[in-house]
Coordinates of C-alpha atoms and ligand atoms in Angstrom, one line a residue:
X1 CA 19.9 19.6 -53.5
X2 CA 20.1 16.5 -55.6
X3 CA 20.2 13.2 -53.9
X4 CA 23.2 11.5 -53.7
X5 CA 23.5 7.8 -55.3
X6 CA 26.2 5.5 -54.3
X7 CA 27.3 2.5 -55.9
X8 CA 29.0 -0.4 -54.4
X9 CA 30.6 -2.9 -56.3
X10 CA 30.3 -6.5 -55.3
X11 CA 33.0 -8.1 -55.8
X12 CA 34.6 -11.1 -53.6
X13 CA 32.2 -10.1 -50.6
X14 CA 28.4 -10.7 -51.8
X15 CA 26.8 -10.2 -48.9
X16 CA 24.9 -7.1 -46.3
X17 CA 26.3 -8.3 -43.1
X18 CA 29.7 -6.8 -42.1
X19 CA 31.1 -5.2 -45.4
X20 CA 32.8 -2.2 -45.2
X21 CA 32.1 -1.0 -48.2
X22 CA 28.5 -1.5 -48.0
X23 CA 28.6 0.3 -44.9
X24 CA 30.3 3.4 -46.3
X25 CA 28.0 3.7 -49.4
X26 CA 25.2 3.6 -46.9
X27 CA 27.3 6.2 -44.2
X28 CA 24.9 9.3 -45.7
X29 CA 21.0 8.3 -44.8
X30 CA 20.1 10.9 -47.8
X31 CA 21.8 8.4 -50.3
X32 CA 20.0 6.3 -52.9
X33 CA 22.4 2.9 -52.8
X34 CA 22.5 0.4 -55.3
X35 CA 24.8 -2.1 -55.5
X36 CA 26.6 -3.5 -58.5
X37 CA 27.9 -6.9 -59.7
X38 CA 29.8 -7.1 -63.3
X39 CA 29.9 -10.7 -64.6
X40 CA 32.9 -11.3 -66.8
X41 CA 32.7 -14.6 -68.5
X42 CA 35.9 -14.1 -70.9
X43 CA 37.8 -13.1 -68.1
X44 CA 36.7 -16.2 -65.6
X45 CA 37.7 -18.3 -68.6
X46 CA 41.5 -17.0 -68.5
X47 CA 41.6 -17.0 -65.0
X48 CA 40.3 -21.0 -64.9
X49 CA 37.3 -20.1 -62.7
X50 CA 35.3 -23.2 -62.3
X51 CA 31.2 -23.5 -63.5
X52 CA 30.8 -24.5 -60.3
X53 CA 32.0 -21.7 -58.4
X54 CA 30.4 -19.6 -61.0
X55 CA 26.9 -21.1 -60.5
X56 CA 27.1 -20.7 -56.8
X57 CA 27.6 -17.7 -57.7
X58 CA 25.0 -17.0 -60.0
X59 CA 22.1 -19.0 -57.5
X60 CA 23.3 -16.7 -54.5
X61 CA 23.0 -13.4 -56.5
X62 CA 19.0 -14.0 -56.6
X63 CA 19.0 -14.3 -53.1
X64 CA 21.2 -11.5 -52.3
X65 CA 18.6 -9.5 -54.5
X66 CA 15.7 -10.4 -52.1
X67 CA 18.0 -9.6 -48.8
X68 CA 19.1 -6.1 -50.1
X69 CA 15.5 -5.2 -51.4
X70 CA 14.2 -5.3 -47.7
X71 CA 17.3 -2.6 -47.4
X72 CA 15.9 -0.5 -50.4
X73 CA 19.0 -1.3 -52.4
X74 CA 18.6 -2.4 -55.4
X75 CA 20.7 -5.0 -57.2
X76 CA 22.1 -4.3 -60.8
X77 CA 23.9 -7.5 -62.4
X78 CA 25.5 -6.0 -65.5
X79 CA 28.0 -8.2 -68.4
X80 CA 31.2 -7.6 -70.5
X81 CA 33.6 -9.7 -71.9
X82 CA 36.5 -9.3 -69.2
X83 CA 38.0 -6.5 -66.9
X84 CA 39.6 -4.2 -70.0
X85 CA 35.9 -3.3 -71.1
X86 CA 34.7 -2.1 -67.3
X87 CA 35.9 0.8 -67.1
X88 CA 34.0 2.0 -70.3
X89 CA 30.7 -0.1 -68.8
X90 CA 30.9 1.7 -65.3
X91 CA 31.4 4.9 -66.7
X92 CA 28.4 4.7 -69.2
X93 CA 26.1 3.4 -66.4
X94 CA 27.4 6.0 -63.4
X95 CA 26.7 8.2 -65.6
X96 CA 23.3 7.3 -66.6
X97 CA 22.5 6.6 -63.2
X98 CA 23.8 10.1 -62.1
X99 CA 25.9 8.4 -59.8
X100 CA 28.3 10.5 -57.4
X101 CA 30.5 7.9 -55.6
X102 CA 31.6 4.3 -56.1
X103 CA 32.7 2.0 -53.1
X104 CA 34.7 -1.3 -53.2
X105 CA 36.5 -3.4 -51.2
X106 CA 40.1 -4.1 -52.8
X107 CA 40.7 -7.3 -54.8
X108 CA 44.8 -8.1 -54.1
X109 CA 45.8 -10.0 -57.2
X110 CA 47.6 -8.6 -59.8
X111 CA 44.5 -8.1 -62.6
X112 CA 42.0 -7.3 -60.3
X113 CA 44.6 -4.6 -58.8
X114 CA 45.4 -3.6 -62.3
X115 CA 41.5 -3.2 -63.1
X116 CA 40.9 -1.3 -59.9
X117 CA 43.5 1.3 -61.2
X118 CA 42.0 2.0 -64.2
X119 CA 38.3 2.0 -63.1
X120 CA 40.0 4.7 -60.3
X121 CA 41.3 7.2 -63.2
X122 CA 38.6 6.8 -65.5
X123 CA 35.8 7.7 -62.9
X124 CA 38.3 10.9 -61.5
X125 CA 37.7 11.7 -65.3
X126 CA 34.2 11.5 -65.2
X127 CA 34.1 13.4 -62.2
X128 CA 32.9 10.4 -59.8
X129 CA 34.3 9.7 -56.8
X130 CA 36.0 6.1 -56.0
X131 CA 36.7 4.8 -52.2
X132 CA 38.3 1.5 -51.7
X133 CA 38.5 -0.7 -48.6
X134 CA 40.7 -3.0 -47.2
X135 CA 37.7 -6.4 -46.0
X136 CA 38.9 -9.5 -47.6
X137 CA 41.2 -10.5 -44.8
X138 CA 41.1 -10.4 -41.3
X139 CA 43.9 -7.9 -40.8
X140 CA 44.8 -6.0 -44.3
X141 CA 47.9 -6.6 -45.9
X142 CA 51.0 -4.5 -45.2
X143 CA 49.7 -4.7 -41.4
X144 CA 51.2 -8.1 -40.3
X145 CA 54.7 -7.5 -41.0
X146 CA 58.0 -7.8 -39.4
X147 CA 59.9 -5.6 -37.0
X148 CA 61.6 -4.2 -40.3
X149 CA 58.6 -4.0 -42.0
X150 CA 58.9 -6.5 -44.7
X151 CA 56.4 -9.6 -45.0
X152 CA 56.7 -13.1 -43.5
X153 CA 56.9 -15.4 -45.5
X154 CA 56.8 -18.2 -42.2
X155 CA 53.7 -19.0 -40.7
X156 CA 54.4 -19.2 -37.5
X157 CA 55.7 -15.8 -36.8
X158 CA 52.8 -14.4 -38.9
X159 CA 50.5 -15.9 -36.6
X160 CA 51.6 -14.8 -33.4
X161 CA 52.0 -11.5 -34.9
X162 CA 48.2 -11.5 -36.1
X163 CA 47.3 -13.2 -33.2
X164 CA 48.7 -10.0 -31.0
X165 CA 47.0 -7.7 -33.0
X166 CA 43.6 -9.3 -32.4
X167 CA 44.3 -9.5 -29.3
X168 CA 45.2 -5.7 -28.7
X169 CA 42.3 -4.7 -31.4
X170 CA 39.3 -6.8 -30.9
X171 CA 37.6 -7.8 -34.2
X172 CA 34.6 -5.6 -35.2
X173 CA 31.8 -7.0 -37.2
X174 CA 29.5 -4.4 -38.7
X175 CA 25.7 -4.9 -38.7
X176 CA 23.9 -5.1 -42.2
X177 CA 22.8 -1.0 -43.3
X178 CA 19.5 0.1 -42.1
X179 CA 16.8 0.1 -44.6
X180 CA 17.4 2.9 -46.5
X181 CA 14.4 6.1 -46.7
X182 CA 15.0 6.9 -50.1
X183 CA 15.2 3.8 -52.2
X184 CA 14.7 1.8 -55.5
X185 CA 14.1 -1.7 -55.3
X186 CA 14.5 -3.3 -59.1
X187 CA 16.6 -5.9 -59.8
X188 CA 18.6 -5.1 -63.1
X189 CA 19.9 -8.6 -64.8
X190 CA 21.6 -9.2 -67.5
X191 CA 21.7 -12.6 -68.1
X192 CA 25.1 -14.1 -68.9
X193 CA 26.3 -17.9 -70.1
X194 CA 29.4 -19.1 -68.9
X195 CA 30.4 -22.0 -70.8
X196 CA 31.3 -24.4 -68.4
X197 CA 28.7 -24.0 -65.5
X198 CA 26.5 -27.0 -66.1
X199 CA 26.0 -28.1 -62.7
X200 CA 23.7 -30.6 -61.8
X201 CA 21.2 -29.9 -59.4
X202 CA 22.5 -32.7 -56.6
X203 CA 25.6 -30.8 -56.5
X204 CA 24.6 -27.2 -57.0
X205 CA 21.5 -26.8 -54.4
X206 CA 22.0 -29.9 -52.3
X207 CA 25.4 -29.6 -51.2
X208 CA 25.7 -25.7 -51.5
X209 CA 22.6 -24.2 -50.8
X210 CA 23.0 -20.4 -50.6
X211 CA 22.6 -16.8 -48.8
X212 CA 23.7 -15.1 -46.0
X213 CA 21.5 -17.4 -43.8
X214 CA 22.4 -20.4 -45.2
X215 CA 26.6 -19.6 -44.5
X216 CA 25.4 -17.9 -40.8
X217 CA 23.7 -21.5 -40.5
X218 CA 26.7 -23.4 -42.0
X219 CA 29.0 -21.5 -39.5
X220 CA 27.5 -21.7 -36.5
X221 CA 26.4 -25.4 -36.3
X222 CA 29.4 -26.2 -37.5
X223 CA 31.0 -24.7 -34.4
X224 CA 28.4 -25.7 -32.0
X225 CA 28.9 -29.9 -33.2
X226 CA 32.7 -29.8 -34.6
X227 CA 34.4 -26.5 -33.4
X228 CA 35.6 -28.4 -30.1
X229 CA 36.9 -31.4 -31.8
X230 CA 38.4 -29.5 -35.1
X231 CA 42.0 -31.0 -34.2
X232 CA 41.0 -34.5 -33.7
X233 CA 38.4 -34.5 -36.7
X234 CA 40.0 -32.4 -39.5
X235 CA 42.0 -34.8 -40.9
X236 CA 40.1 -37.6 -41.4
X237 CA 38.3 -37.8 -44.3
X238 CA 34.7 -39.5 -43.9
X239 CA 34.1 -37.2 -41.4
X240 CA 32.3 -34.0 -41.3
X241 CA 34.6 -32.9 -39.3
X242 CA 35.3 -29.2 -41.5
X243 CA 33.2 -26.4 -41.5
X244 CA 32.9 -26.6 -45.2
X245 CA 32.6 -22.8 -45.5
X246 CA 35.0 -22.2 -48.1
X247 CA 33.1 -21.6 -50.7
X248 CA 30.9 -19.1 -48.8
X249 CA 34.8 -17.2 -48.1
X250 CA 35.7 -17.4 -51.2
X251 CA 32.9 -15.7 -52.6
X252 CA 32.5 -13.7 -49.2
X253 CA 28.7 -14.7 -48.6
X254 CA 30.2 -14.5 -44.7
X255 CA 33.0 -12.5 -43.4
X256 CA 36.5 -14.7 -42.7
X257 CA 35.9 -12.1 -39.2
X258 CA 32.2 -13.3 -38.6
X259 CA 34.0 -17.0 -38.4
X260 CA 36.4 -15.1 -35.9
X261 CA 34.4 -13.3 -33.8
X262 CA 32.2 -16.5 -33.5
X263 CA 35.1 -18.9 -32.8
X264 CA 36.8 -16.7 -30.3
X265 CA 33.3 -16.3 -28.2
X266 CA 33.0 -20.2 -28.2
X267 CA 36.4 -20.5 -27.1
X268 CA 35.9 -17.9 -24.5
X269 CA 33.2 -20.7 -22.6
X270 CA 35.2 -24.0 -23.5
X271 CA 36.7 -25.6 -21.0
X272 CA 40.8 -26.0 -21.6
X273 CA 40.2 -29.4 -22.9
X274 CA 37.8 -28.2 -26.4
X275 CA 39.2 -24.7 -26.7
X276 CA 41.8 -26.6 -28.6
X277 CA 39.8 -27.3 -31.3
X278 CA 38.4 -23.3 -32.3
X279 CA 42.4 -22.6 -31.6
X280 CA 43.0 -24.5 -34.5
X281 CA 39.9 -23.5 -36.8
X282 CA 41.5 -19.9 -36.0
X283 CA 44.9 -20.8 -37.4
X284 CA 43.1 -22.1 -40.3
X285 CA 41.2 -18.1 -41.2
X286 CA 44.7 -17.0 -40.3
X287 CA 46.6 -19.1 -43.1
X288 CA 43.9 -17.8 -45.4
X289 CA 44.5 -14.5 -44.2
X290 CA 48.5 -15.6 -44.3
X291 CA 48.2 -16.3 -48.1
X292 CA 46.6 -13.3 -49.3
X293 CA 49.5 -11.2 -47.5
X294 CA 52.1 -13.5 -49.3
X295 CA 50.0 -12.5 -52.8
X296 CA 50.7 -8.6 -51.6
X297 CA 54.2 -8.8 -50.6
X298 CA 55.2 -11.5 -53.1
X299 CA 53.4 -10.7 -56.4
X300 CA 55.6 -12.6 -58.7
X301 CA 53.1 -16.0 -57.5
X302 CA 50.2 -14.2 -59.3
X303 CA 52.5 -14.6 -62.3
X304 CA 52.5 -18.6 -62.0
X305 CA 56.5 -18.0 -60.6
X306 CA 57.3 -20.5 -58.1
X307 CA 58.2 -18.6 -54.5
X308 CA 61.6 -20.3 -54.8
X309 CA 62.5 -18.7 -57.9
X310 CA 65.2 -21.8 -58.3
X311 CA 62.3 -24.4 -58.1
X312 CA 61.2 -22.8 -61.6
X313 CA 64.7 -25.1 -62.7
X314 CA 63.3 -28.2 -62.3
X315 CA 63.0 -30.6 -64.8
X316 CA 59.2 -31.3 -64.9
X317 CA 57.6 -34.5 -66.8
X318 CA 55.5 -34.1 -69.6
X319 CA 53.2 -37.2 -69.6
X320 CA 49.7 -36.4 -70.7
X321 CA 48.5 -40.1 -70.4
X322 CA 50.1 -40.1 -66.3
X323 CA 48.2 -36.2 -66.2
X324 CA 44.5 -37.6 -67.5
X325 CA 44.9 -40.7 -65.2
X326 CA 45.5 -38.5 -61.7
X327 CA 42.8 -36.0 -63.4
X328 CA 40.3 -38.8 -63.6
X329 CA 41.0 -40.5 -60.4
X330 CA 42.7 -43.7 -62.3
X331 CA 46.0 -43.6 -60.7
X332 CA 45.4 -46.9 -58.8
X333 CA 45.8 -45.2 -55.9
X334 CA 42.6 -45.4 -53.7
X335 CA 43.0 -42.5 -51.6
X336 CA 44.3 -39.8 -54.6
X337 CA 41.0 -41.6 -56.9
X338 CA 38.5 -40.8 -54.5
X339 CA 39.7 -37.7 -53.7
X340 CA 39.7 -36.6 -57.5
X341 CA 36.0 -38.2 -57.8
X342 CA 35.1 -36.5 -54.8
X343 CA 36.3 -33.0 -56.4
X344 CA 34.5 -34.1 -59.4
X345 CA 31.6 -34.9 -58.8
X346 CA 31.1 -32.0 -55.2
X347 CA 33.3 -29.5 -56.5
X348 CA 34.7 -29.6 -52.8
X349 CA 38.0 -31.5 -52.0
X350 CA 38.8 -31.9 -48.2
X351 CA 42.2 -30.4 -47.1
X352 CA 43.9 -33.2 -46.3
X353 CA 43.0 -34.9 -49.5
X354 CA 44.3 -31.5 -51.3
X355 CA 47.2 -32.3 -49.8
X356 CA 47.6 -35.6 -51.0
X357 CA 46.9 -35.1 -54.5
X358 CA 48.7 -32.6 -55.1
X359 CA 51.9 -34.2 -53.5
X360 CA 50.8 -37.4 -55.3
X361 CA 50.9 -35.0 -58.6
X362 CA 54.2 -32.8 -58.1
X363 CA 56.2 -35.9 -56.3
X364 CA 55.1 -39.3 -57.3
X365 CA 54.2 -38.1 -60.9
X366 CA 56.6 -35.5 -60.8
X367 CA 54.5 -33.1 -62.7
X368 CA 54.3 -29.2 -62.8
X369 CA 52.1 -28.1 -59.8
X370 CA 51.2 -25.4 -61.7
X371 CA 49.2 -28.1 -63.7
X372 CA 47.6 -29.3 -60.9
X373 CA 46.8 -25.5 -59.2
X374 CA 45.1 -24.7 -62.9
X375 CA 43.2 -28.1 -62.7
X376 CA 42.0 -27.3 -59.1
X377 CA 41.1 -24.1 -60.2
X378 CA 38.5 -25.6 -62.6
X379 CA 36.8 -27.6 -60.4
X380 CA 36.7 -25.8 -57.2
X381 CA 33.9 -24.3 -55.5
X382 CA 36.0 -22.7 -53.5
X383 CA 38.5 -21.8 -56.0
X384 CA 40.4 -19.2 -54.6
X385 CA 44.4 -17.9 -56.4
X386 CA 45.7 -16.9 -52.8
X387 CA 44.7 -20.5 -51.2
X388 CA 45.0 -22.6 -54.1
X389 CA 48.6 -21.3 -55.4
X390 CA 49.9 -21.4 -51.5
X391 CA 48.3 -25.0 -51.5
X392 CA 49.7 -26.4 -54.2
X393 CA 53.5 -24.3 -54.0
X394 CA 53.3 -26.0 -49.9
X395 CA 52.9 -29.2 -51.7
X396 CA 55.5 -29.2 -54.0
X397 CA 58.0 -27.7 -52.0
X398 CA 58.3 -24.2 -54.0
X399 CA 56.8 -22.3 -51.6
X400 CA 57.2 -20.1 -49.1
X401 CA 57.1 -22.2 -45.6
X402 CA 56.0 -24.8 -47.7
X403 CA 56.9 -28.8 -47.1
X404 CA 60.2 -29.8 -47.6
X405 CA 61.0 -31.2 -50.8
X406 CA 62.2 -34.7 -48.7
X407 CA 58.8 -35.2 -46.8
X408 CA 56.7 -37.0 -49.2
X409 CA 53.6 -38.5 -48.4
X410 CA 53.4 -42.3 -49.1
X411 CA 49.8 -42.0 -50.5
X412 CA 49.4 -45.7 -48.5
X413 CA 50.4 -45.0 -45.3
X414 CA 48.5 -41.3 -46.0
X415 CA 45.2 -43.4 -46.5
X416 CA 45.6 -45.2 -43.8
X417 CA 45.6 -42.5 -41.3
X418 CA 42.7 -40.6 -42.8
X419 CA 40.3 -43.0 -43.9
X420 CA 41.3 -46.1 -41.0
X421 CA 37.8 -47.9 -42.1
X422 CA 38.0 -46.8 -46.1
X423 CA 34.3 -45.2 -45.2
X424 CA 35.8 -42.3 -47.7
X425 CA 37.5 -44.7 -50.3
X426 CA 34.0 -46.8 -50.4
X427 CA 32.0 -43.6 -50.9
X428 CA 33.6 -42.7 -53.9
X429 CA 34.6 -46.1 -55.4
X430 CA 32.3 -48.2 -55.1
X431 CA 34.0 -51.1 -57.1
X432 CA 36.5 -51.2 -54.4
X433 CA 33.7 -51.9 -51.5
X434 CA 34.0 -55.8 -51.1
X435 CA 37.7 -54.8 -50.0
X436 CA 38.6 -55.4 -46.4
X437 CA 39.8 -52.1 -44.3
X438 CA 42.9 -53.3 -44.9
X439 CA 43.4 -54.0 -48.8
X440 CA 41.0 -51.0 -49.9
X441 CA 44.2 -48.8 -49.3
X442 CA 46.2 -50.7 -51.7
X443 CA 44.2 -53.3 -53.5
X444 CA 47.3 -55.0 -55.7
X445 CA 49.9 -54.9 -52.7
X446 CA 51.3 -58.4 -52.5
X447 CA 49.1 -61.2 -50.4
X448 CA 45.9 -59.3 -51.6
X449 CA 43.6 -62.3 -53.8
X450 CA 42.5 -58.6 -56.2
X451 CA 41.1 -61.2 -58.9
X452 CA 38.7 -59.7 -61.1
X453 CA 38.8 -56.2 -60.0
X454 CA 37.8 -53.0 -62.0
X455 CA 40.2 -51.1 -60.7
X456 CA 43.5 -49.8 -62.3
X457 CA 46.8 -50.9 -61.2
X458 CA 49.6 -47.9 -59.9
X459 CA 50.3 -46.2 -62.4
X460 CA 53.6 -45.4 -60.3
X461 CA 56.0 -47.2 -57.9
X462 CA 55.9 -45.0 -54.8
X463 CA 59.4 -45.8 -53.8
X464 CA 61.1 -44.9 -57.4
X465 CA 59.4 -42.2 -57.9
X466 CA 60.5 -40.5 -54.4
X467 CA 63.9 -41.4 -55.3
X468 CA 63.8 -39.7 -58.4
X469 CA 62.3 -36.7 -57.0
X470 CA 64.9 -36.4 -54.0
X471 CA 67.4 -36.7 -56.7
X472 CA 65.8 -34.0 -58.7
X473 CA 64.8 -31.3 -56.3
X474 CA 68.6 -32.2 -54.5
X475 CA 70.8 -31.1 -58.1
X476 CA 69.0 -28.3 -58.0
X477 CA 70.3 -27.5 -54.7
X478 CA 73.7 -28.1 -56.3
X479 CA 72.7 -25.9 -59.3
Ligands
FAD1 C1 46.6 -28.0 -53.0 C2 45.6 -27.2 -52.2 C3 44.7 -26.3 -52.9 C4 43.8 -25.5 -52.1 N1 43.0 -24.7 -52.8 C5 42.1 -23.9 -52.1 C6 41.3 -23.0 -52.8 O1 41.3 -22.8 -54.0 N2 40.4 -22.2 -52.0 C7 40.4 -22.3 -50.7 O2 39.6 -21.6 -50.0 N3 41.2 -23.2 -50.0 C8 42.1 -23.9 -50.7 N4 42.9 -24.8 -50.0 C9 42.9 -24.7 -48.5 C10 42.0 -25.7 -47.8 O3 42.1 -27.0 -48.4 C11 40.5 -25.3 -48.0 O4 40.3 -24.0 -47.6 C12 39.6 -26.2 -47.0 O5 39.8 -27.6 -47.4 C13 38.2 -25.8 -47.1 O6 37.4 -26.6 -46.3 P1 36.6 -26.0 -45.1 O7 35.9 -24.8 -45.4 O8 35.9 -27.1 -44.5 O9 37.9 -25.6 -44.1 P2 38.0 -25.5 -42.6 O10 39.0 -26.5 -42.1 O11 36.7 -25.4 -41.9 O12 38.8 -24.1 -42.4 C14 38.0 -22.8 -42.4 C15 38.5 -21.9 -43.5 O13 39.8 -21.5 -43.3 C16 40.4 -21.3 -44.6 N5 41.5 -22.3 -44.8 C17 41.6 -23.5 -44.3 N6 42.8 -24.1 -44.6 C18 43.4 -23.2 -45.4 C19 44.6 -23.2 -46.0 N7 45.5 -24.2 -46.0 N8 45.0 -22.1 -46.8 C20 44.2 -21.0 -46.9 N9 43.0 -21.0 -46.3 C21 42.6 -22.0 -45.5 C22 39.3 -21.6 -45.6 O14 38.7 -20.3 -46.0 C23 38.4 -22.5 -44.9 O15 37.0 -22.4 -45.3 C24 43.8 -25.6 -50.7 C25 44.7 -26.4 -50.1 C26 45.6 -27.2 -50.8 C27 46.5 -28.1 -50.1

């Protein structure tokens, strides 16, 4: 009998450690596996993808070859335009390859869905088999729901829910495949260019070095040094206080349930006084987990629709000159410049900071968050539509669960509280460092001698602009 030869698509989960759909393709020992990544330059340009995120990307797949070589699978990297021509590319090269079966972990937004669908009936066509699995989140979709089974769209209830389940379920991390006894080891490339992935080096393999190790690494020193103190740490903003694995999640170099399972064993030991902290790094997988259900059960966001349809009335500013400033980090705000330097030049944002630019954007500049989200999404890392689009919807009060419109952050007071000694603001601006701890927040505030400095002035009046923003999102509720 012929030998059988799986395929399994790599998608969002580049990685041999705990992926189910690695582990299915691998279920028969007979089986030749190789696994399969299809860059899609066109298709990353519609969707914003950043040249960062793409570069990580591209560095990791090398390494990823080396790891699943010592697994006899071999690692084919193939190129077209965007997801309407793979179909016709998988088909050509399954069949080539006499592959029988195709595995892949689902994709939840709506193009990737879409593409999944048609890759599904042309392969039944071709007479090759396609199995999908549900991985990306922590529990799938359509499995945290209410008692009448449609989706939360509040946090909390979603979490105790999700928490429950874990509880009941355990979480189950699979081991990487064995080495495989019939194998191939090549690694196929096609080379591809993606416009805007110039990345210099500092940022690229300093900051983000990558493979499997490197996130295992990332993850667990992270938990041994920070896990403890996650709630007093994560918000301030010259701290390393983070785990800083987002980008590995994103592009699923490590399981969000490897960050889990390791959490929930630290907390297991911790005293009552530190289990605090991994409590809260577990609500943070759980939002991510929360936003990827909201994507499911709420698929209008994938179509740049607010949550709260009626939020799609308000009256938006255009100002190009007001947009370029908060882009460039030249709002005269300390706290949002840094931040938009320090997404810049790292490609990495803290959350805290996402927070504050992005309320800085929709409610002192009282610009389209959708703006912002597509702005994000070209600089991130991490870029990611489920986090990002819940990010920025939380922020300017469209959401679902999402900050209500009459909280706004006073980007001052805001700076204050995460950056007390202006370590962060320094870092990033260095023109402002001869500033005291207290006038770095707010350099031109009245009784500050700010002769002589490069710096811009506010390009806004905090306290008009919240006025005109409660009086905005407020006739709408009148609407
Ligand atoms: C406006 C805005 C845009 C954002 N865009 C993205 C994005 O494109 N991609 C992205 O991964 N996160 C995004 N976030 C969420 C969050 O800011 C980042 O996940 C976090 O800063 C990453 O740093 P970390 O890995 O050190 O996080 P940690 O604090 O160590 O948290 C661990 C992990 O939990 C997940 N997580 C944490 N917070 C959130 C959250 N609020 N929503 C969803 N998942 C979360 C991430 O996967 C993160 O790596 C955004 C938040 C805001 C407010």
């Amino acid at each position: 009998m012929k030998t059988p030869h799986h395929v399994v698509w790599l998608r969002q989960d580049l990685r041999s450690i705990d992926n189910t759909a690695l582990v299915a393709a691998c279920e028969n020992p007979e089986a030749i596996v190789s696994a399969l990544y299809i860059a899609t330059p066109k298709q990353w340009l519609t969707h914003d993808v950043a040249g960062v995120r793409i570069d990580f990307e591209h560095r990791h797949l090398q390494t990823l070859h080396l790891s699943f070589a010592t697994l006899g699978i071999q690692l084919v990297v193939l190129q077209c335009d965007n997801y309407a021509a793979i179909p016709a590319l998988l088909c050509r090269w399954l069949q080539q390859h006499g592959v029988s079966a195709l595995f892949a972990n689902k994709q939840y937004e709506l193009n990737e869905q879409a593409r999944d669908q048609h890759v599904s009936s042309a392969l039944a066509n071709i007479g090759v088999a396609s199995h999908w699995f549900d991985d990306l989140c922590i529990i799938p979709p359509g499995h945290v729901v209410k008692a009448d089974g449609d989706y939360y769209t509040v946090f909390t209830p979603f979490k105790r829910n999700w928490l429950s389940i874990i509880e009941q379920h355990g979480i189950h991390v699979m081991p990487a495949p064995v080495p495989r006894k019939n194998r191939i080891n090549a690694m196929l490339w096609s080379p591809w260019t993606y416009p805007a992935s110039h990345v210099p080096e500092s940022v690229s393999q300093h900051l983000w070095p990558v493979g499997e190790e490197a996130a295992q690494q990332r993850l667990l020193q992270f938990l041994d040094d920070d896990g403890a103190h996650y709630k007093d740490q994560r918000d301030l903003a010259a701290e390393n206080g983070t785990s800083t694995l987002s980008p590995y999640l994103a592009a699923g170099v490590i399981s969000a349930r490897q960050g889990l399972q390791q959490a929930r064993l630290r907390r297991l030991h911790a005293n009552p006084q530190n289990s605090i902290g991994f409590d809260t790094w577990i609500s943070e997988l759980c939002w991510r987990d929360f936003y990827k259900h909201i994507l499911v059960g709420f698929p209008h966001v994938c179509r740049h629709q607010a949550f709260k349809r009626e939020t799609d009335q308000l009256q938006w500013r255009h100002d190009d000159a007001l947009f370029s400033a908060w882009c460039e980090g030249r709002t005269g705000f300390p706290i949002v410049d840094a931040a938009m330097k320090q997404l810049q030049q790292t490609g990495w944002m803290h959350n805290r900071l996402r927070m504050i630019t992005a309320m800085f954007l929709t409610k002192d500049l009282f610009i389209d968050w959708r703006l912002g989200e597509q702005f994000f999404m070209r600089h991130l890392i991490d870029g990611d539509l489920s986090a990002n689009n819940g990010g920025w919807q939380w922020s300017a009060s469209t959401g679902n669960d999402a900050a209500p419109y009459f909280r706004i952050f006073n980007p001052v007071l805001q700076s204050q509280k995460c950056d007390p000694d202006g370590r962060f603001i320094r870092q990033f601006l260095p023109e402002l460092s001869a500033l005291d701890n207290k006038q770095i927040h707010e350099p031109y505030a009245k009784g500050n001698a700010a002769v002589g400095l490069r710096y811009p002035r506010p390009i806004v009046d905090h306290n008009e602009a919240r006025q005109h923003t409660l009086a905005s999102f407020k006739a709408l509720s009148l609407l």
